[in-house]
XYZ file of C-alpha atoms in Angstrom:
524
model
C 57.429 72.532 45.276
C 61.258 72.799 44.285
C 63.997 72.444 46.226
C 67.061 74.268 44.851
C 71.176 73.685 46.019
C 73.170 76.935 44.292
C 76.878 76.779 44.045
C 78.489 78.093 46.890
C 80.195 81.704 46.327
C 82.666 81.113 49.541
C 86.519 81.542 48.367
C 87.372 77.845 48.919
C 84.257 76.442 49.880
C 84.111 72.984 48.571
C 80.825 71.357 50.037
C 77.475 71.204 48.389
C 73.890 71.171 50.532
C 72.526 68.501 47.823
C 73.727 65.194 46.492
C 72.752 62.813 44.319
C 71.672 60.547 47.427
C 70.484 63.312 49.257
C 68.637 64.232 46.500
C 66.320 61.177 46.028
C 65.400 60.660 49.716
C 64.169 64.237 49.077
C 61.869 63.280 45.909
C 60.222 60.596 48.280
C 59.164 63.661 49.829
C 57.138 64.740 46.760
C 59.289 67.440 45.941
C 61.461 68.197 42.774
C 65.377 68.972 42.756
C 67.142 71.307 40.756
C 70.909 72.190 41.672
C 73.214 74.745 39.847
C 75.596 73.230 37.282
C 78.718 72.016 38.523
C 78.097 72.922 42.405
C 78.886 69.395 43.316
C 82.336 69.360 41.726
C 84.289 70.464 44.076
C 83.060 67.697 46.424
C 83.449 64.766 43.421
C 79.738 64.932 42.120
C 79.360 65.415 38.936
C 76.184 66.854 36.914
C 75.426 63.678 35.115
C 75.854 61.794 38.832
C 72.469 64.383 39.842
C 70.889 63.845 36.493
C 71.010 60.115 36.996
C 69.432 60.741 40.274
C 66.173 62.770 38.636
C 67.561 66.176 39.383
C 67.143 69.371 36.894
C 70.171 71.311 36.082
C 70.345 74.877 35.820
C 72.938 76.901 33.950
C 72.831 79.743 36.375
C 72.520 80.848 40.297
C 69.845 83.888 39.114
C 67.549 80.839 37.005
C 67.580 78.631 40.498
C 66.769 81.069 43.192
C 63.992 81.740 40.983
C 62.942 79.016 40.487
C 62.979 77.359 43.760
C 60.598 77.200 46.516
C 63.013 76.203 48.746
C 66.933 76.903 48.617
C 69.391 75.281 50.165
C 73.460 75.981 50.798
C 75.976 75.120 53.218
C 77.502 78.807 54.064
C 74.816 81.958 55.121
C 73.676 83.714 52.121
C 76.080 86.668 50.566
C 74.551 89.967 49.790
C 74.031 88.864 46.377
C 72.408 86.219 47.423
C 70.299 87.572 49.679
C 69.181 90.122 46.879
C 67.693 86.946 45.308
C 65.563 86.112 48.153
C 61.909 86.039 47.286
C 58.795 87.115 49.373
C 57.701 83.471 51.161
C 60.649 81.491 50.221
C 62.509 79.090 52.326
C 65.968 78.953 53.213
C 67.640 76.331 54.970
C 71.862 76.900 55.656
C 74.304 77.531 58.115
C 73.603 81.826 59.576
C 74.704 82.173 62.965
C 72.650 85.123 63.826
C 73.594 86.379 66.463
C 77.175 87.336 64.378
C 75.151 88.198 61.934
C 72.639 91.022 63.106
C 72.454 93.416 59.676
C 71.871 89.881 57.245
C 69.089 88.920 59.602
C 67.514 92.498 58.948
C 68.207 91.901 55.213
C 66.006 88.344 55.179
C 63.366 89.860 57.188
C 63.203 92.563 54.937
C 63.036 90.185 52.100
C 60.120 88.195 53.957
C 61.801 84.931 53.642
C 61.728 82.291 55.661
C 65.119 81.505 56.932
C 66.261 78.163 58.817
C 69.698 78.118 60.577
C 70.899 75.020 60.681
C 73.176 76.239 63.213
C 70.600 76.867 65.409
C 68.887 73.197 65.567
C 67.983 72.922 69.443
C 70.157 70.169 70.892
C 67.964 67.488 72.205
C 67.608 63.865 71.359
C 65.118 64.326 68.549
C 67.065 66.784 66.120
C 70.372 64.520 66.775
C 69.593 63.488 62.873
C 69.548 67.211 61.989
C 72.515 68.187 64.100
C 74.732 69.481 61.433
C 76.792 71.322 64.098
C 77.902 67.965 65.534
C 77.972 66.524 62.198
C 80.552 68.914 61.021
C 83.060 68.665 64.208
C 82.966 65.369 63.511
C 84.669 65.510 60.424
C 86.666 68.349 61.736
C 88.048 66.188 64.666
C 89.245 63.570 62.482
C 90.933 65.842 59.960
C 92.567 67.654 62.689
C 94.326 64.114 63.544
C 95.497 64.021 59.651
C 96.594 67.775 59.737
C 98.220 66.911 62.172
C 100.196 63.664 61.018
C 101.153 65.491 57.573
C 102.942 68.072 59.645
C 104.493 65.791 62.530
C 107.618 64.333 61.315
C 107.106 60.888 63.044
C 105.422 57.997 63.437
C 102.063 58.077 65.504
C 102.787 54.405 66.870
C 105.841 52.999 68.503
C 107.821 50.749 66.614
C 110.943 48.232 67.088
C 112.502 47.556 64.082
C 116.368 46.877 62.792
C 116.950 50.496 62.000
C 115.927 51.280 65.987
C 113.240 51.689 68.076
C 110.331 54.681 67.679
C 108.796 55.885 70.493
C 105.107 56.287 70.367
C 103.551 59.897 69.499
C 101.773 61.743 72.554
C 98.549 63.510 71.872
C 96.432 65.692 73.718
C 93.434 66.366 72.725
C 91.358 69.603 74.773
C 87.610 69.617 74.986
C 85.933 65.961 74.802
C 82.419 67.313 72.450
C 82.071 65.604 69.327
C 84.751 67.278 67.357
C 87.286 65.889 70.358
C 85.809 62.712 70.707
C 86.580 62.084 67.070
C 89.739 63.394 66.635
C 90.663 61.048 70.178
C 89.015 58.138 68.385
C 91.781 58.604 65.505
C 94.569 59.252 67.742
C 94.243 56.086 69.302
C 93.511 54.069 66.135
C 96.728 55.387 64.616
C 98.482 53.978 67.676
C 99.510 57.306 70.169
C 99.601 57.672 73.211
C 96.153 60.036 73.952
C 95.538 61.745 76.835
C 92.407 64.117 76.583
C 91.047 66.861 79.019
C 87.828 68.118 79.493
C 85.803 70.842 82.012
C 83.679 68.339 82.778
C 84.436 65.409 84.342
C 81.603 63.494 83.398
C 83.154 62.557 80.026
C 85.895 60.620 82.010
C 84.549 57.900 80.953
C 83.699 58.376 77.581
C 87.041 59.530 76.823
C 88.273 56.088 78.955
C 86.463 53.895 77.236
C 87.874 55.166 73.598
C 91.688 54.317 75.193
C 92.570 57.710 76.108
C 93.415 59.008 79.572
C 91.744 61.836 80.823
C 93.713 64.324 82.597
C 92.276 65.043 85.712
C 92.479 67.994 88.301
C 92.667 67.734 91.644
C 90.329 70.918 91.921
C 86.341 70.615 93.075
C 83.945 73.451 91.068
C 80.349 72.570 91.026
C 79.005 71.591 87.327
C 76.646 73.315 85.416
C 73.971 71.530 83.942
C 74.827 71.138 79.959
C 70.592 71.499 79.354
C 71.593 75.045 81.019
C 73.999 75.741 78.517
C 72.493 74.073 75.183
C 74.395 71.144 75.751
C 78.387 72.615 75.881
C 80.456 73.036 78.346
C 80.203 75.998 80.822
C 82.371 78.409 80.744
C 85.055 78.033 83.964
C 85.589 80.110 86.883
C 88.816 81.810 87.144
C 90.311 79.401 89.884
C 89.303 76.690 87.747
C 90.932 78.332 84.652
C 94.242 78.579 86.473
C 94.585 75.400 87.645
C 93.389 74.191 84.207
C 96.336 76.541 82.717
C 98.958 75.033 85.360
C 98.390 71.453 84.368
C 98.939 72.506 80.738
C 102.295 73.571 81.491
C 103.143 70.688 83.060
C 101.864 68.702 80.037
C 103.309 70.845 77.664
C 107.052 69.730 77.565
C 105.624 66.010 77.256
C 102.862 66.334 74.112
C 104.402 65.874 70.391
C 100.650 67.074 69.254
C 97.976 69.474 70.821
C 94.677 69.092 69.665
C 91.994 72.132 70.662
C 88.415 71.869 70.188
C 87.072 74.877 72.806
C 84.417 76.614 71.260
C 80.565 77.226 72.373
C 78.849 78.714 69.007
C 78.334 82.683 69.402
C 81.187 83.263 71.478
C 84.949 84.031 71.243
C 87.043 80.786 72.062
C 88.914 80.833 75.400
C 92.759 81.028 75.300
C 93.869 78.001 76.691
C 97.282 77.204 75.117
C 99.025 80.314 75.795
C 102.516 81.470 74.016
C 104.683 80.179 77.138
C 103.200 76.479 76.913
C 103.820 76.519 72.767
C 107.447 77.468 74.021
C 107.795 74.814 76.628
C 107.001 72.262 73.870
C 109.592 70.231 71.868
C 110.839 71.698 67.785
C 108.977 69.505 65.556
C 105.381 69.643 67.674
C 101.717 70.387 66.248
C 99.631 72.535 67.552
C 96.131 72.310 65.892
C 93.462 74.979 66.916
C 89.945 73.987 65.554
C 89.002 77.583 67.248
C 90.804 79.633 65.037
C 87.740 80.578 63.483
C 86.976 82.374 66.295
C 89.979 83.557 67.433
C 91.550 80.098 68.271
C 92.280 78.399 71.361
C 96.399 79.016 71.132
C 97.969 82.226 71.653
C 99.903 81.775 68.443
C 96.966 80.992 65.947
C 96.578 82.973 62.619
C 93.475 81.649 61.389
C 93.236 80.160 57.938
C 96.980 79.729 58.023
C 100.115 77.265 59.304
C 102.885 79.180 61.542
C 105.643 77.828 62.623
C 106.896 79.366 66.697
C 110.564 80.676 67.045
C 110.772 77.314 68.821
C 110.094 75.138 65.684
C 106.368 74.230 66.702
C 104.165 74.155 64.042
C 100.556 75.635 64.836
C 97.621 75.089 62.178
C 95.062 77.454 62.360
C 92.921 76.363 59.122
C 89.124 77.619 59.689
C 87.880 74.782 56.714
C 88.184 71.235 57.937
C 84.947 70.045 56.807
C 85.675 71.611 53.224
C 89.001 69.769 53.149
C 87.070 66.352 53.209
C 84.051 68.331 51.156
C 83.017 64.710 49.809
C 82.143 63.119 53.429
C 80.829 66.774 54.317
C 78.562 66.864 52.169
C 77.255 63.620 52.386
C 76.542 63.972 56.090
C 75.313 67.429 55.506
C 72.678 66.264 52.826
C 71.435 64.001 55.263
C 70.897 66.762 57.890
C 69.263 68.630 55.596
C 66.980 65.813 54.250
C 66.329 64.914 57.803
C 65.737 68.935 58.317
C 62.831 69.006 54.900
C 61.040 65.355 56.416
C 60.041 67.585 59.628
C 59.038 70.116 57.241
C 56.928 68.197 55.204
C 54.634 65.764 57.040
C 52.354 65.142 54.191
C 54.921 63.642 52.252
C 53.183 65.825 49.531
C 56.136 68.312 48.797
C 54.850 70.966 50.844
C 56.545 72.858 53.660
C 54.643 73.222 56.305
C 56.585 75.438 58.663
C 55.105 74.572 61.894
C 55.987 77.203 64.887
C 54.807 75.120 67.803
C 57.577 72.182 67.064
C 60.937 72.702 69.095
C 63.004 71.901 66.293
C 61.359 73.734 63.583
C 60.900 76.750 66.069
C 64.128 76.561 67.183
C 65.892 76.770 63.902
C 64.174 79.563 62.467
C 65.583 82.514 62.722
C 63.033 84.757 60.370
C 59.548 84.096 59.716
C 56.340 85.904 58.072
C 58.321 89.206 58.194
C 59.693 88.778 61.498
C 62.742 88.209 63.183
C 62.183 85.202 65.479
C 65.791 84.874 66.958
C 66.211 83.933 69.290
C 63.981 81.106 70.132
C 62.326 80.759 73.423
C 63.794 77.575 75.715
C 63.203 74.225 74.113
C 60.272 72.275 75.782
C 62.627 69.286 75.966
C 65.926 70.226 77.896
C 69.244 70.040 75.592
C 71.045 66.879 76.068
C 73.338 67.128 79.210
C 75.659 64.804 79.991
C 75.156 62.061 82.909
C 75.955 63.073 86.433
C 78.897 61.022 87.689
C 77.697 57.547 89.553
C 78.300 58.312 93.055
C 80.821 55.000 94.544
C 79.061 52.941 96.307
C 79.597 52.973 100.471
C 82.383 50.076 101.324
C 80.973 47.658 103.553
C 82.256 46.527 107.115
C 83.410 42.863 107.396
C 80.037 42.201 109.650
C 78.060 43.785 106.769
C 79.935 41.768 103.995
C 79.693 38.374 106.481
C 75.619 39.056 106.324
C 75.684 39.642 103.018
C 77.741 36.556 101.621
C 76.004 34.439 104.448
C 72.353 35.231 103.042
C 73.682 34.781 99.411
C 74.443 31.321 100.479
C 71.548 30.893 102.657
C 69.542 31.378 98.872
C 71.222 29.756 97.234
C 71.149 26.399 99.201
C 67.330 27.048 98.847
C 67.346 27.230 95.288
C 69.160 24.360 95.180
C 67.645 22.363 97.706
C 64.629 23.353 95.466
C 65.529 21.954 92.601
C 66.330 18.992 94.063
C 63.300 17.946 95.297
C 61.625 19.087 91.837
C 63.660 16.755 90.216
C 63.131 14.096 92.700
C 59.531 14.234 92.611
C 59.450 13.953 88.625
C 62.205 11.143 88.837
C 59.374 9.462 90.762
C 56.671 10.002 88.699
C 58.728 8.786 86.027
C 59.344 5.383 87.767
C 56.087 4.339 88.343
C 54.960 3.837 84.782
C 58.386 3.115 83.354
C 59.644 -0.399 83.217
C 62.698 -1.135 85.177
C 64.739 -1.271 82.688
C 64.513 1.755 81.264
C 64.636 3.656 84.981
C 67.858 2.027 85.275
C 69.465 3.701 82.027
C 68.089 6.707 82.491
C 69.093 7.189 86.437
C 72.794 6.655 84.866
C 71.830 9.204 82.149
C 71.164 11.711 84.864
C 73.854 11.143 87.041
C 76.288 11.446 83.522
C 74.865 14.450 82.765
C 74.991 16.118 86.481
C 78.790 14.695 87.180
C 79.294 16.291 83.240
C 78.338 19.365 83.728
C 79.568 20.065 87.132
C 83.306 18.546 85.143
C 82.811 21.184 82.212
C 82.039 24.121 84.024
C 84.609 23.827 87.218
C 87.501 23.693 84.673
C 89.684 26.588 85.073
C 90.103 29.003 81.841
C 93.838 28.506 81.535
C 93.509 28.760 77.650
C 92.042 32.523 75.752
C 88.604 32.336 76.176
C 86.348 30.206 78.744
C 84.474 29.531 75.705
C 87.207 27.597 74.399
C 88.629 25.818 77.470
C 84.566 24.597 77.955
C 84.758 22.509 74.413
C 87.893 21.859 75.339
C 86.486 19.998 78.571
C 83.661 18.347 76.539
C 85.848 16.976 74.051
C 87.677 15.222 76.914
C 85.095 13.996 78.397
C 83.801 12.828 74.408
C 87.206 11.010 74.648
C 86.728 9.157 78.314
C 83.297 7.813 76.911
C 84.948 6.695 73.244
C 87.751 4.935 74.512
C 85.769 2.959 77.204
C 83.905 1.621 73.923
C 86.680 1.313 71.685
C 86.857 -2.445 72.911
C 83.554 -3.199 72.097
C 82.566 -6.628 70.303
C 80.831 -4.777 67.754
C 82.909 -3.678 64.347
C 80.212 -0.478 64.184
C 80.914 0.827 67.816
C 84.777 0.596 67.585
C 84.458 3.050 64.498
C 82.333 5.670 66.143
C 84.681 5.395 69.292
C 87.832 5.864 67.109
C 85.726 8.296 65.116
C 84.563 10.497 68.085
C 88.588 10.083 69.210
C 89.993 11.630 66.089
C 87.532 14.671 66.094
C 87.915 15.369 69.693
C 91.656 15.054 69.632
C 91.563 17.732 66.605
C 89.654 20.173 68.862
C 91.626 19.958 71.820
C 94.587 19.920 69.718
C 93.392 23.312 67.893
C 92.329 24.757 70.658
C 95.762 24.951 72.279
C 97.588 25.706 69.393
C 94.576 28.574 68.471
C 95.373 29.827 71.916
C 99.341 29.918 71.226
C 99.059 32.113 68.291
C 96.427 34.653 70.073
C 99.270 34.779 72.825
C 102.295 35.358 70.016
C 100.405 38.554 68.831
C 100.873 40.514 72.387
C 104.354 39.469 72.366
C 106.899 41.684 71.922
C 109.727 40.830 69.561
């Protein structure tokens, strides 16, 4: 069978649903590739860059939806397109079909088989296929360089001659993927991040990444994200004015606002409203990765950059992943090669489109003549976020007492344990040894006991522990050389001054290692 990638019609859509890598991971799969001549351009693949990769070029979109068994695109089929559509053909892109009601009718009427890859169920197995995710990933972290083109400072803080530059503040609303990445940037470019998110779960996630999450001091049970395909729930009302109310009180603060609201098939919820883009300071960014779907700022015109009556700039552009079409595409190949391996078991180049899989089920949308949207409940629940770790019950003093008491109650038997172990093999030892050799290796033992209790009770003064244990060994590597430094042999005085001279360097390093690791959090 052939799998076909047409240029897409879209007014500025740059991304193409095949490349060249794409493209021979597929032909593993025993099936040929044929793409439309010069579909990868936009995105910086050329048609020699697919001919090099064993893929057929054809002059025109009419030739290659013929031709192919299977088609696939980035952007839902135009009428046109869907004209093309033969009886039992495949077709794997983004749909939505629940916006789309009338080109679902179309494909059915067509009797083609159509896969959404919108619609990819969101549990752990089809993370690979997850082109949703993989798309608001690369929307996240262009919203961060929207964002810095249009902000007319620095992101970090600097000191310099000129003055002193205060760092940017970011927030960033709605911690999913497309949030996580753009906090991810934020904080690599050096601002100051704070991020907020309906569930408080995330807290950590958000934490960890060296953003602080805004919390609110308001209690609304969660809703499990299984429930919900994985998103957030919407809010109650309470919870959305409280949630409005801290805004405000951010808003005069933030140089940048990053929103990333948005559940697939609904409208996005208004959550920076006109009086908090007012409240903010001339010069600010507002970025709305809604405005697609009506945008999470009062003030967004989608596909276009507005400037308030305050000076606040607000970018409303609905084609992030377009913008960096290369990396888009890449990413989206993969899903989609991911997408075909499910669909081809064999290996042997042939679909087989099997109903009874989650994933498979889930993403189709029109099958045999039928409508099949929308899908019946996954048999594996959608990913959900953890459930926050409850804090563990503080203990009385007489509870801590029995606690640290039986710690050292084991302990002591361990120990004690050993002890008589070793005692028991010393002895063993010692009666078929000869005397002599019981008496060097008694020292030896001792040495190596006194050693290591040395080495490890030295306290890590210097960057690491690693480093302030070899810096305890080496001493200890000096104690024993210079005690045989003044030996009657010519041989052992060299290894002692040897063993001196390495050590010292060591030690030496260490310290100064140490000094330069501590210059670098110094401020000028």
């Amino acid at each position: 069978m052939k799998i076909g990638a047409p240029r897409e019609i879209v007014a500025g859509e740059a991304r193409v649903a095949m490349t060249p890598d794409s493209a021979r991971q597929l032909q593993k799969l025993g099936y040929e590739c044929v793409i439309e001549t010069g579909a990868g351009a936009a995105a910086g693949f050329e048609d020699a860059a697919y001919e090099a990769a064993g893929v057929a070029i054809v002059k025109t979109a009419p030739a290659l939806w013929k031709e192919a068994d299977v088609v696939i695109k980035v952007r839902g089929p135009e009428p046109v397109e869907v004209k093309r559509l033969k009886k039992g053909q495949t077709l794997i892109s983004f749909f939505w079909p629940a916006q789309n009601p009338d080109l679902l009718e179309a494909c059915k009427a067509r009797g083609a088989n159509v896969i959404a890859m919108d619609m990819v169920p969101r549990i752990s197995r089809a993370q690979k296929m997850d082109a949703l995710s993989s798309m608001a990933n690369i929307a996240g972290y262009r919203a961060v360089v929207e964002a810095a083109n249009n902000f007319g400072r620095f992101f970090t803080g600097q000191v310099t001659a000129a003055g002193k530059v205060p760092p940017a503040k970011v927030l960033v609303v709605g911690a999913g993927v497309a949030g996580l990445a753009a906090i991810g940037t934020s904080t690599s470019l050096g601002a100051i991040t704070y991020a907020f998110d309906v569930r408080p779960e995330v807290a950590e996630q958000i934490e960890s990444m060296g953003a602080e999450f805004v919390f609110l001091d308001f209690e609304e049970k969660a809703q499990d994200g299984a429930a919900t395909g994985g998103y957030a729930a919407p809010s109650s009302p309470e919870f959305r004015e409280k949630q409005l109310e801290k805004f405000r009180e951010l808003a005069p603060e933030m140089d940048i606002v990053i929103t990333t609201a948005l559940i697939p098939g609904r409208d996005a919820p208004k959550l920076w409203l006109r009086d908090m883009v007012e409240a903010m300071k001339p010069g600010s960014v507002v970025v709305d990765l809604a405005a697609e779907k009506g945008g999470n700022c009062d003030l967004t015109v989608p596909d276009q950059k507005v400037v308030s009556d305050n000076g606040v700039i607000i970018v409303g552009y609905t084609d992030f992943p377009s913008r960096m079409a290369t990396q888009a595409s890449t990413l989206y190949g993969n899903n989609i090669r991911h997408m075909m391996a499910d669909l081809t078991p064999g290996k042997d180049g042939q679909v087989v489109h099997n109903m009874e899989d989650d994933v498979i089920r889930g993403a189709t949308v029109t099958h045999g003549g039928e409508i099949t949207f929308p899908p019946p409940p996954p048999k594996v629940k959608a990913i959900a976020a953890q459930k926050p770790k409850e804090k563990p019950r503080e203990l009385t003093p007489e509870e801590r007492r029995a606690q640290e008491l039986a710690a050292f109650k084991e302990q002591t038997r361990r120990q004690v344990t050993l002890i008589g172990i070793g005692a028991v093999l010393l002895l063993g030892v010692g009666l078929v040894a000869p005397p002599s050799f019981m008496q060097h290796f008694i020292v030896f033992v001792l040495s190596c006991f006194i050693g290591f209790q040395v080495i490890w009770g030295v306290a890590h003064s210097l960057h690491t522990p690693l480093m302030a244990v070899t810096n305890a060994i080496s001493s200890i590597v000096i104690l024993g050389a210079l005690l045989q430094i003044g030996s009657g042999s010519a041989v052992v005085t060299l290894l002692a001054a040897i063993a001196i001279f390495m050590a010292g360097i060591n030690i030496f390093g260490g310290f100064l290692v140490t000094r330069r690791m501590l210059a670098m959090f110094q401020k000028s």
